[in-house]
Structure formats: C-alpha cells, structure tokens
Amino acid sequence: MTEQKTETSKDTVIDGIDYGPLAGLMGRWRGSDGMDISPEPDDTEMNPYYETITFTPADDVDNAETQELAVVHYHQIVARKRNDKVFHNESGYWLWDKAQDLVMVSFAIPRGLALVAGGQSQATAKGMELHVEAAQDHPDWPISQSPFLRERAKTLSFERRMVISDNQILYQQTTKLDIYGRQFDHTDENTLHREAD
C-alpha cells in the first residue's frame, strides 16, 4: 500500500478544529463479532466478545507552544459473550499532529498498564487506516507497566490497526506478552458499526 498524506477537507473539520484522519471516529460504535485469543498456562483461550466504543471530540491542545494536536477521547467496554462479564475497560485518546502527519494513541487499562503508541494514517480503497505501534524499550513509543506485570505478564509490544469507513470500523491488534514462561501473541479483532444518533 502506498502512503498518502492526509489532507484537510471540510469533512474533517468539527467545531473549527481539523481532526484529519480521526474525524471519522466520532460517535458511538457497537460490535458483536469480536474474537480475543489469549494465553492460558498450558493452552490458548478463544473468547468471543461484544463491545461498545464511544469517541468524542476533545478539542485541540498545544505542547510547548509549537506542537498542535487534534484530540479525540474514547472509552471502550468489552464483555465476553458466554457470561456477559466485562473483561476489558480501556480509556484514552487518539491524537493527530497535522504538521508531522503523525497519529498517536495513549491509553490506560485497569491492570497497571499504560502506553503511548505512534504511527501513520493513510487513505485506502477500504477507508482511512490508522496504524500505531509501541514496544517495551522503544525510545519514542514506550509501554509502562506495574512491577507485577513486568514479572508475570510482561507486555513486550503492541500494535493496533484500524480501518474507518462511513459506518464501520474494522480493527485488529496484537499484544506480544511474556507470560507463563513463553512469548504469546495475544490478538483481538472486531468489526464495529456506528449507532444512530
């Protein structure tokens, strides 16, 4: 795929702020066909899930009076289909630096883990694609985790890819873990549909 710079369009401006490749995220989304593949001590567990993600404009910010960011807040709630138990609750921000054509996501989950991942956006035939990565020792896109997680369930790297079209978001993510004495690619993917206002 060829990388294309994100250009300003009237469709990306909300309340006077150009959200660029993040503009299509706004709203409440629901997906019921998710699949989580996670590690067990001696096996692999497959968890079908459903979820909601709400994206809201969070205005713009500037860093050190030189970097301007368009910011989108999001909150994701994920529950297992088999028992309706919430097993993932994530809150964070998508950010876009127009000058650098850089997309970022920063989030925290209530397991003692937070990260900042960075990457690129590009327009494709399927929609706007966002791709971000982070790694334990990456100088720019680090992962911070509690001592317990570092010792027993260490996150080595994280990658998320989202494709946004008018009324659909398709995402795939891989979290590489060092857990139960082995390395494991913990994956999640789902297709979300925009809920009517």
CSV table of C-alpha atoms in Angstrom, one decimal:
chain,number,residue,atom,x,y,z
A,1,MET,CA,0.0,0.0,0.0
A,2,THR,CA,1.2,3.5,-0.8
A,3,GLU,CA,1.3,6.0,1.9
A,4,GLN,CA,-0.7,9.2,1.3
A,5,LYS,CA,-0.6,12.4,3.2
A,6,THR,CA,-3.8,13.3,5.0
A,7,GLU,CA,-5.2,16.5,3.5
A,8,THR,CA,-7.6,19.0,5.1
A,9,SER,CA,-11.1,18.6,4.0
A,10,LYS,CA,-14.3,20.2,5.1
A,11,ASP,CA,-15.4,16.7,6.2
A,12,THR,CA,-12.6,16.6,8.8
A,13,VAL,CA,-13.3,19.9,10.5
A,14,ILE,CA,-15.6,19.8,13.6
A,15,ASP,CA,-16.3,22.9,15.5
A,16,GLY,CA,-13.5,24.7,13.8
A,17,ILE,CA,-10.9,22.0,14.5
A,18,ASP,CA,-9.4,19.9,11.8
A,19,TYR,CA,-9.3,16.3,13.1
A,20,GLY,CA,-7.9,14.9,9.9
A,21,PRO,CA,-7.8,11.1,9.8
A,22,LEU,CA,-9.5,10.9,13.2
A,23,ALA,CA,-12.7,12.7,12.1
A,24,GLY,CA,-14.5,9.5,11.0
A,25,LEU,CA,-14.2,8.1,14.5
A,26,MET,CA,-16.7,10.4,16.2
A,27,GLY,CA,-19.8,8.7,17.7
A,28,ARG,CA,-20.8,5.5,19.4
A,29,TRP,CA,-19.9,2.2,17.9
A,30,ARG,CA,-21.0,-1.3,18.7
A,31,GLY,CA,-19.6,-4.7,17.6
A,32,SER,CA,-20.8,-8.2,18.4
A,33,ASP,CA,-18.4,-10.4,16.5
A,34,GLY,CA,-15.1,-9.9,18.3
A,35,MET,CA,-12.6,-12.6,18.9
A,36,ASP,CA,-10.0,-12.5,21.7
A,37,ILE,CA,-7.2,-15.1,21.6
A,38,SER,CA,-5.4,-15.1,24.9
A,39,PRO,CA,-2.9,-17.3,26.7
A,40,GLU,CA,-3.6,-19.9,29.4
A,41,PRO,CA,-0.9,-21.6,31.5
A,42,ASP,CA,-0.9,-24.7,29.3
A,43,ASP,CA,-3.1,-23.7,26.4
A,44,THR,CA,-4.8,-20.9,24.4
A,45,GLU,CA,-8.2,-19.5,25.1
A,46,MET,CA,-10.6,-18.1,22.5
A,47,ASN,CA,-13.1,-15.6,23.8
A,48,PRO,CA,-15.9,-14.4,21.5
A,49,TYR,CA,-16.9,-10.9,22.7
A,50,TYR,CA,-19.1,-7.8,22.1
A,51,GLU,CA,-18.2,-4.2,22.8
A,52,THR,CA,-19.0,-0.6,22.6
A,53,ILE,CA,-16.6,2.3,21.9
A,54,THR,CA,-17.5,5.9,22.2
A,55,PHE,CA,-15.4,8.6,20.5
A,56,THR,CA,-15.9,12.2,21.3
A,57,PRO,CA,-14.1,15.4,20.2
A,58,ALA,CA,-11.7,16.6,23.0
A,59,ASP,CA,-10.7,19.9,21.3
A,60,ASP,CA,-7.1,20.7,20.4
A,61,VAL,CA,-4.0,21.2,22.5
A,62,ASP,CA,-0.6,22.6,22.0
A,63,ASN,CA,2.6,21.3,23.5
A,64,ALA,CA,5.4,23.7,24.3
A,65,GLU,CA,3.6,26.3,22.1
A,66,THR,CA,4.9,24.5,19.0
A,67,GLN,CA,3.1,21.2,18.5
A,68,GLU,CA,-0.6,21.4,17.8
A,69,LEU,CA,-2.7,18.3,18.3
A,70,ALA,CA,-6.3,17.4,17.5
A,71,VAL,CA,-7.6,15.1,20.2
A,72,VAL,CA,-10.3,12.5,20.4
A,73,HIS,CA,-11.3,10.9,23.7
A,74,TYR,CA,-12.5,7.3,23.7
A,75,HIS,CA,-13.9,4.7,26.1
A,76,GLN,CA,-14.1,1.0,25.2
A,77,ILE,CA,-16.0,-1.6,27.2
A,78,VAL,CA,-15.6,-5.3,26.2
A,79,ALA,CA,-17.7,-8.2,27.5
A,80,ARG,CA,-17.5,-12.0,27.0
A,81,LYS,CA,-20.4,-13.4,25.1
A,82,ARG,CA,-20.6,-16.6,27.2
A,83,ASN,CA,-21.3,-14.8,30.5
A,84,ASP,CA,-21.6,-11.0,29.7
A,85,LYS,CA,-18.7,-10.3,32.0
A,86,VAL,CA,-16.7,-7.2,31.2
A,87,PHE,CA,-13.0,-8.2,30.8
A,88,HIS,CA,-11.6,-5.1,29.2
A,89,ASN,CA,-12.2,-1.4,30.0
A,90,GLU,CA,-10.0,1.0,28.2
A,91,SER,CA,-9.9,4.8,28.2
A,92,GLY,CA,-7.6,7.0,26.3
A,93,TYR,CA,-7.0,9.5,23.5
A,94,TRP,CA,-6.3,9.4,19.8
A,95,LEU,CA,-4.2,12.4,18.7
A,96,TRP,CA,-3.2,13.8,15.3
A,97,ASP,CA,-0.2,16.0,14.7
A,98,LYS,CA,-1.1,17.6,11.3
A,99,ALA,CA,2.4,19.2,10.8
A,100,GLN,CA,4.1,15.8,11.1
A,101,ASP,CA,1.1,13.8,9.7
A,102,LEU,CA,1.5,11.6,12.8
A,103,VAL,CA,-1.2,9.7,14.6
A,104,MET,CA,-0.9,8.6,18.2
A,105,VAL,CA,-2.9,6.7,20.8
A,106,SER,CA,-2.4,7.0,24.5
A,107,PHE,CA,-4.4,4.8,26.9
A,108,ALA,CA,-4.5,3.1,30.2
A,109,ILE,CA,-6.2,-0.1,31.4
A,110,PRO,CA,-7.0,-1.1,35.0
A,111,ARG,CA,-4.4,-3.8,35.1
A,112,GLY,CA,-1.5,-1.5,35.9
A,113,LEU,CA,-0.6,-0.7,32.3
A,114,ALA,CA,-0.4,2.4,30.1
A,115,LEU,CA,1.2,3.2,26.8
A,116,VAL,CA,1.7,5.7,24.0
A,117,ALA,CA,1.8,4.3,20.5
A,118,GLY,CA,2.6,6.2,17.3
A,119,GLY,CA,2.3,5.7,13.6
A,120,GLN,CA,0.7,6.8,10.4
A,121,SER,CA,-2.6,7.2,8.7
A,122,GLN,CA,-3.4,6.6,5.1
A,123,ALA,CA,-6.4,6.7,2.8
A,124,THR,CA,-7.0,3.3,1.2
A,125,ALA,CA,-9.8,1.8,-1.0
A,126,LYS,CA,-11.4,0.4,2.2
A,127,GLY,CA,-11.3,3.7,4.1
A,128,MET,CA,-9.0,5.6,6.4
A,129,GLU,CA,-6.4,3.4,8.0
A,130,LEU,CA,-4.7,4.2,11.3
A,131,HIS,CA,-1.7,2.1,12.3
A,132,VAL,CA,0.2,2.6,15.6
A,133,GLU,CA,2.9,0.6,17.5
A,134,ALA,CA,4.6,0.6,20.8
A,135,ALA,CA,7.2,-1.5,22.5
A,136,GLN,CA,8.7,-2.1,26.0
A,137,ASP,CA,12.0,-0.5,25.2
A,138,HIS,CA,11.1,1.8,22.3
A,139,PRO,CA,12.6,5.3,22.7
A,140,ASP,CA,9.6,7.1,21.3
A,141,TRP,CA,6.6,4.8,21.9
A,142,PRO,CA,7.0,3.2,25.3
A,143,ILE,CA,4.9,0.9,27.5
A,144,SER,CA,4.7,1.4,31.2
A,145,GLN,CA,3.5,-1.4,33.5
A,146,SER,CA,3.4,-2.3,37.1
A,147,PRO,CA,6.1,-4.5,38.8
A,148,PHE,CA,3.7,-7.4,38.9
A,149,LEU,CA,3.0,-7.3,35.2
A,150,ARG,CA,6.7,-6.9,34.4
A,151,GLU,CA,7.5,-10.1,36.3
A,152,ARG,CA,4.5,-12.3,35.5
A,153,ALA,CA,2.7,-11.0,32.3
A,154,LYS,CA,5.1,-8.5,30.6
A,155,THR,CA,3.9,-6.7,27.6
A,156,LEU,CA,6.7,-6.6,25.1
A,157,SER,CA,5.0,-4.8,22.2
A,158,PHE,CA,1.6,-3.6,21.0
A,159,GLU,CA,0.2,-2.9,17.5
A,160,ARG,CA,-3.2,-1.7,16.5
A,161,ARG,CA,-4.6,-1.3,13.0
A,162,MET,CA,-8.0,0.3,12.4
A,163,VAL,CA,-9.8,0.9,9.1
A,164,ILE,CA,-12.6,3.5,9.3
A,165,SER,CA,-15.3,3.8,6.7
A,166,ASP,CA,-18.6,5.7,6.8
A,167,ASN,CA,-20.4,3.4,9.2
A,168,GLN,CA,-17.9,0.7,10.0
A,169,ILE,CA,-14.6,0.3,11.9
A,170,LEU,CA,-12.6,-2.8,11.4
A,171,TYR,CA,-9.7,-3.2,13.9
A,172,GLN,CA,-7.0,-5.8,14.6
A,173,GLN,CA,-4.5,-5.6,17.4
A,174,THR,CA,-1.6,-7.8,18.7
A,175,THR,CA,-0.1,-7.6,22.2
A,176,LYS,CA,3.0,-9.6,22.5
A,177,LEU,CA,3.3,-11.0,26.0
A,178,ASP,CA,5.9,-12.8,28.0
A,179,ILE,CA,3.7,-14.9,30.2
A,180,TYR,CA,3.6,-18.5,31.7
A,181,GLY,CA,7.2,-19.0,30.6
A,182,ARG,CA,6.7,-18.3,27.0
A,183,GLN,CA,6.0,-15.5,24.5
A,184,PHE,CA,2.5,-15.2,23.1
A,185,ASP,CA,0.7,-13.1,20.5
A,186,HIS,CA,-2.5,-12.0,22.3
A,187,THR,CA,-4.8,-10.9,19.5
A,188,ASP,CA,-8.2,-9.1,19.3
A,189,GLU,CA,-10.3,-8.2,16.3
A,190,ASN,CA,-13.8,-6.9,15.7
A,191,THR,CA,-16.0,-5.1,13.2
A,192,LEU,CA,-17.9,-2.2,14.7
A,193,HIS,CA,-20.9,-0.4,13.4
A,194,ARG,CA,-21.9,3.2,14.1
A,195,GLU,CA,-25.0,3.6,16.2
A,196,ALA,CA,-27.7,6.1,15.0
A,197,ASP,CA,-27.8,9.4,16.9
